CSV table of N, CA and C in Angstrom, one decimal:
chain,number,residue,atom,x,y,z
A,1180,MET,N,17.3,26.2,-25.9
A,1180,MET,CA,16.2,27.2,-25.5
A,1180,MET,C,16.9,28.4,-24.9
A,1181,GLU,N,16.2,29.5,-25.0
A,1181,GLU,CA,16.6,30.7,-24.4
A,1181,GLU,C,16.3,30.7,-22.9
A,1182,PRO,N,17.2,31.3,-22.2
A,1182,PRO,CA,17.0,31.3,-20.7
A,1182,PRO,C,15.7,32.0,-20.3
A,1183,ILE,N,15.3,33.0,-21.1
A,1183,ILE,CA,14.1,33.8,-20.8
A,1183,ILE,C,12.8,32.9,-20.9
A,1184,VAL,N,12.9,32.0,-21.9
A,1184,VAL,CA,11.7,31.1,-22.1
A,1184,VAL,C,11.6,30.1,-21.0
A,1185,ILE,N,12.8,29.6,-20.5
A,1185,ILE,CA,12.8,28.7,-19.4
A,1185,ILE,C,12.2,29.3,-18.1
A,1186,ILE,N,12.7,30.6,-17.9
A,1186,ILE,CA,12.2,31.3,-16.7
A,1186,ILE,C,10.7,31.6,-16.8
A,1187,ALA,N,10.3,31.9,-18.0
A,1187,ALA,CA,8.8,32.2,-18.2
A,1187,ALA,C,8.0,30.9,-17.9
A,1188,ILE,N,8.5,29.8,-18.4
A,1188,ILE,CA,7.7,28.5,-18.2
A,1188,ILE,C,7.7,28.2,-16.7
A,1189,LEU,N,8.8,28.3,-16.0
A,1189,LEU,CA,8.9,28.1,-14.6
A,1189,LEU,C,7.9,29.0,-13.8
A,1190,GLY,N,7.9,30.3,-14.3
A,1190,GLY,CA,7.0,31.3,-13.6
A,1190,GLY,C,5.6,30.9,-13.8
A,1191,VAL,N,5.2,30.5,-15.0
A,1191,VAL,CA,3.8,30.1,-15.2
A,1191,VAL,C,3.5,28.8,-14.4
A,1192,LEU,N,4.4,27.9,-14.3
A,1192,LEU,CA,4.1,26.7,-13.5
A,1192,LEU,C,4.0,27.1,-12.0
A,1193,ILE,N,4.8,28.0,-11.5
A,1193,ILE,CA,4.7,28.4,-10.1
A,1193,ILE,C,3.3,29.1,-9.9
A,1194,ILE,N,2.9,29.9,-10.8
A,1194,ILE,CA,1.6,30.6,-10.6
A,1194,ILE,C,0.5,29.6,-10.7
A,1195,LEU,N,0.6,28.6,-11.5
A,1195,LEU,CA,-0.5,27.5,-11.6
A,1195,LEU,C,-0.5,26.7,-10.3
A,1196,LEU,N,0.7,26.5,-9.7
A,1196,LEU,CA,0.7,25.8,-8.4
A,1196,LEU,C,0.1,26.6,-7.3
A,1197,PHE,N,0.2,27.9,-7.3
A,1197,PHE,CA,-0.4,28.8,-6.3
A,1197,PHE,C,-2.0,28.7,-6.4
A,1198,PHE,N,-2.5,28.6,-7.6
A,1198,PHE,CA,-3.9,28.6,-7.8
A,1198,PHE,C,-4.5,27.2,-7.6
A,1199,ASN,N,-3.8,26.2,-8.1
A,1199,ASN,CA,-4.4,24.8,-8.0
A,1199,ASN,C,-3.9,24.0,-6.8
A,1200,GLY,N,-2.8,24.4,-6.2
A,1200,GLY,CA,-2.3,23.6,-5.1
A,1200,GLY,C,-1.4,22.5,-5.7
A,1201,SER,N,-0.6,22.0,-4.8
A,1201,SER,CA,0.4,21.0,-5.3
A,1201,SER,C,-0.3,19.6,-5.3
A,1202,PRO,N,0.2,18.7,-6.2
A,1202,PRO,CA,-0.5,17.4,-6.4
A,1202,PRO,C,-0.1,16.5,-5.2
A,1203,LEU,N,-0.6,16.7,-4.0
A,1203,LEU,CA,-0.3,15.9,-2.9
A,1203,LEU,C,-1.2,14.6,-2.8
A,1204,LYS,N,-2.3,14.6,-3.5
A,1204,LYS,CA,-3.2,13.4,-3.4
A,1204,LYS,C,-2.5,12.1,-3.9
A,1205,PRO,N,-1.8,12.1,-5.0
A,1205,PRO,CA,-1.2,10.9,-5.4
A,1205,PRO,C,-0.1,10.4,-4.4
A,1206,ILE,N,0.6,11.4,-3.8
A,1206,ILE,CA,1.7,11.0,-2.9
A,1206,ILE,C,1.0,10.4,-1.6
A,1207,ARG,N,-0.1,11.0,-1.2
A,1207,ARG,CA,-0.8,10.5,0.0
A,1207,ARG,C,-1.4,9.1,-0.3
A,1208,LEU,N,-1.9,8.8,-1.5
A,1208,LEU,CA,-2.4,7.5,-1.8
A,1208,LEU,C,-1.3,6.5,-1.8
A,1209,ILE,N,-0.2,6.8,-2.4
A,1209,ILE,CA,0.9,5.9,-2.4
A,1209,ILE,C,1.4,5.5,-1.0
A,1210,SER,N,1.5,6.6,-0.2
A,1210,SER,CA,2.0,6.3,1.2
A,1210,SER,C,1.0,5.5,2.0
A,1211,GLN,N,-0.3,5.7,1.8
A,1211,GLN,CA,-1.3,4.9,2.5
A,1211,GLN,C,-1.3,3.5,2.0
A,1212,GLY,N,-1.1,3.3,0.7
A,1212,GLY,CA,-1.0,1.9,0.2
A,1212,GLY,C,0.2,1.2,0.7
A,1213,ALA,N,1.4,1.9,0.8
A,1213,ALA,CA,2.6,1.3,1.4
A,1213,ALA,C,2.4,0.9,2.9
A,1214,ALA,N,1.7,1.8,3.6
A,1214,ALA,CA,1.5,1.5,5.0
A,1214,ALA,C,0.6,0.3,5.2
A,1215,LYS,N,-0.4,0.1,4.3
A,1215,LYS,CA,-1.3,-1.0,4.4
A,1215,LYS,C,-0.6,-2.3,4.0
A,1216,LEU,N,0.3,-2.2,3.1
A,1216,LEU,CA,1.1,-3.4,2.8
A,1216,LEU,C,2.0,-3.9,3.9
A,1217,ILE,N,2.6,-2.9,4.6
A,1217,ILE,CA,3.4,-3.2,5.8
A,1217,ILE,C,2.5,-3.8,6.9
A,1218,ILE,N,1.4,-3.2,7.2
A,1218,ILE,CA,0.4,-3.7,8.2
A,1218,ILE,C,0.0,-5.1,7.8
A,1219,GLY,N,-0.3,-5.4,6.6
A,1219,GLY,CA,-0.7,-6.7,6.1
A,1219,GLY,C,0.4,-7.7,6.3
A,1220,ALA,N,1.7,-7.3,6.1
A,1220,ALA,CA,2.8,-8.2,6.4
A,1220,ALA,C,2.9,-8.5,7.9
A,1221,PHE,N,2.7,-7.6,8.7
A,1221,PHE,CA,2.7,-7.8,10.2
A,1221,PHE,C,1.6,-8.7,10.6
A,1222,PHE,N,0.4,-8.5,10.0
A,1222,PHE,CA,-0.8,-9.4,10.3
A,1222,PHE,C,-0.4,-10.9,9.9
A,1223,LEU,N,0.2,-11.0,8.8
A,1223,LEU,CA,0.6,-12.4,8.3
A,1223,LEU,C,1.7,-13.0,9.2
A,1224,PHE,N,2.6,-12.2,9.6
A,1224,PHE,CA,3.6,-12.7,10.5
A,1224,PHE,C,3.1,-13.2,11.8
A,1225,PHE,N,2.2,-12.4,12.4
A,1225,PHE,CA,1.6,-12.9,13.7
A,1225,PHE,C,0.6,-14.1,13.4
A,1226,LEU,N,-0.1,-14.1,12.3
A,1226,LEU,CA,-0.9,-15.3,12.0
A,1226,LEU,C,0.0,-16.5,11.8
A,1227,ASN,N,1.1,-16.4,11.2
A,1227,ASN,CA,2.0,-17.5,11.1
A,1227,ASN,C,2.6,-18.0,12.4
A,1228,MET,N,2.8,-17.0,13.3
A,1228,MET,CA,3.3,-17.4,14.6
A,1228,MET,C,2.3,-18.2,15.4
A,1229,LEU,N,1.1,-17.7,15.4
A,1229,LEU,CA,0.0,-18.3,16.1
A,1229,LEU,C,-0.6,-19.5,15.4
A,1230,GLY,N,-0.5,-19.5,14.1
A,1230,GLY,CA,-1.1,-20.6,13.3
A,1230,GLY,C,-0.3,-21.8,13.2
A,1231,ASN,N,1.0,-21.8,13.6
A,1231,ASN,CA,1.9,-23.0,13.6
A,1231,ASN,C,1.3,-24.1,14.4
A,1232,GLN,N,0.6,-23.7,15.5
A,1232,GLN,CA,0.0,-24.7,16.4
A,1232,GLN,C,-1.1,-25.5,15.7
A,1233,PHE,N,-1.7,-24.9,14.7
A,1233,PHE,CA,-2.9,-25.5,14.0
A,1233,PHE,C,-2.5,-25.9,12.6
A,1234,GLY,N,-1.3,-25.8,12.2
A,1234,GLY,CA,-0.9,-26.2,10.9
A,1234,GLY,C,-1.2,-25.1,9.8
A,1235,ILE,N,-1.3,-23.9,10.2
A,1235,ILE,CA,-1.7,-22.8,9.2
A,1235,ILE,C,-0.4,-22.1,8.9
A,1236,HIS,N,-0.1,-22.0,7.6
A,1236,HIS,CA,1.1,-21.2,7.2
A,1236,HIS,C,0.7,-20.5,5.9
A,1237,ILE,N,0.7,-19.2,5.9
A,1237,ILE,CA,0.4,-18.3,4.8
A,1237,ILE,C,1.7,-17.7,4.4
A,1238,PRO,N,2.3,-17.8,3.2
A,1238,PRO,CA,3.5,-17.2,2.8
A,1238,PRO,C,3.3,-15.6,2.8
A,1239,ILE,N,4.4,-15.0,3.2
A,1239,ILE,CA,4.3,-13.5,3.2
A,1239,ILE,C,5.0,-13.0,1.9
A,1240,ASN,N,4.1,-12.5,1.0
A,1240,ASN,CA,4.6,-11.9,-0.2
A,1240,ASN,C,3.8,-10.7,-0.6
A,1241,LEU,N,3.9,-10.1,-1.7
A,1241,LEU,CA,3.3,-8.9,-2.1
A,1241,LEU,C,1.7,-9.1,-2.2
A,1242,ILE,N,1.3,-10.2,-2.8
A,1242,ILE,CA,-0.1,-10.5,-3.0
A,1242,ILE,C,-0.8,-10.7,-1.7
A,1243,THR,N,-0.3,-11.6,-0.8
A,1243,THR,CA,-0.9,-11.9,0.4
A,1243,THR,C,-0.9,-10.7,1.4
A,1244,SER,N,0.2,-10.0,1.3
A,1244,SER,CA,0.3,-8.7,2.2
A,1244,SER,C,-0.8,-7.7,1.7
A,1245,ALA,N,-1.0,-7.6,0.4
A,1245,ALA,CA,-2.0,-6.7,-0.1
A,1245,ALA,C,-3.4,-7.1,0.3
A,1246,VAL,N,-3.7,-8.4,0.2
A,1246,VAL,CA,-5.0,-8.9,0.6
A,1246,VAL,C,-5.3,-8.7,2.1
A,1247,SER,N,-4.3,-9.1,2.9
A,1247,SER,CA,-4.5,-8.9,4.3
A,1247,SER,C,-4.5,-7.4,4.8
A,1248,GLY,N,-3.7,-6.6,4.1
A,1248,GLY,CA,-3.6,-5.2,4.5
A,1248,GLY,C,-4.8,-4.4,4.0
A,1249,PHE,N,-5.3,-4.6,2.8
A,1249,PHE,CA,-6.4,-3.8,2.3
A,1249,PHE,C,-7.7,-4.3,2.8
A,1250,LEU,N,-7.8,-5.7,3.0
A,1250,LEU,CA,-9.1,-6.2,3.5
A,1250,LEU,C,-9.2,-6.4,5.0
A,1251,GLY,N,-8.0,-6.4,5.6
A,1251,GLY,CA,-8.0,-6.6,7.1
A,1251,GLY,C,-8.2,-8.0,7.5
A,1252,ILE,N,-8.9,-8.1,8.7
A,1252,ILE,CA,-9.2,-9.4,9.3
A,1252,ILE,C,-10.0,-10.4,8.3
A,1253,PRO,N,-11.0,-9.9,7.6
A,1253,PRO,CA,-11.7,-10.7,6.7
A,1253,PRO,C,-10.8,-11.3,5.6
A,1254,GLY,N,-9.9,-10.4,5.2
A,1254,GLY,CA,-8.9,-10.9,4.1
A,1254,GLY,C,-8.0,-12.0,4.7
A,1255,MET,N,-7.6,-11.9,5.9
A,1255,MET,CA,-6.8,-12.9,6.5
A,1255,MET,C,-7.6,-14.2,6.6
A,1256,PHE,N,-8.9,-14.1,7.0
A,1256,PHE,CA,-9.7,-15.3,7.1
A,1256,PHE,C,-9.9,-16.0,5.7
A,1257,ALA,N,-10.0,-15.1,4.7
A,1257,ALA,CA,-10.1,-15.6,3.3
A,1257,ALA,C,-8.8,-16.3,2.9
A,1258,LEU,N,-7.7,-15.8,3.3
A,1258,LEU,CA,-6.4,-16.5,2.9
A,1258,LEU,C,-6.3,-17.8,3.7
A,1259,VAL,N,-6.7,-17.9,4.9
A,1259,VAL,CA,-6.7,-19.1,5.7
A,1259,VAL,C,-7.6,-20.1,5.0
A,1260,ALA,N,-8.8,-19.7,4.6
A,1260,ALA,CA,-9.8,-20.6,4.0
A,1260,ALA,C,-9.2,-21.1,2.7
A,1261,ILE,N,-8.6,-20.3,1.9
A,1261,ILE,CA,-8.0,-20.7,0.6
A,1261,ILE,C,-6.9,-21.7,0.9
A,1262,ASP,N,-6.1,-21.4,1.9
A,1262,ASP,CA,-5.0,-22.3,2.3
A,1262,ASP,C,-5.5,-23.7,2.7
A,1263,MET,N,-6.6,-23.7,3.5
A,1263,MET,CA,-7.1,-25.0,4.0
A,1263,MET,C,-7.9,-25.8,3.0
A,1264,TRP,N,-8.8,-25.1,2.2
A,1264,TRP,CA,-9.7,-25.9,1.4
A,1264,TRP,C,-9.3,-26.0,0.0
A,1265,ILE,N,-8.6,-25.0,-0.6
A,1265,ILE,CA,-8.3,-25.0,-2.0
A,1265,ILE,C,-6.9,-25.5,-2.3
A,1266,ILE,N,-6.0,-25.1,-1.5
A,1266,ILE,CA,-4.6,-25.5,-1.8
A,1266,ILE,C,-4.2,-26.7,-1.0
């Protein structure tokens, strides 16, 4: 490609970014999801520390962290109920 074509394409992209704004929403959604996964893992860690007295142990993995992170306390209760009655 000619250098002038590359410069023209970059110029058009920069002008489009000025009018539309940068695509920050996907980055924000990914970072919020990662934060919820980490919070869910902490919830499960503390549940396992306190639940050892009652025989409750929920493994900490991606699925259980996602359930407890995105659903919060009701998600943790659901995981405990699944552990006690189904598994």
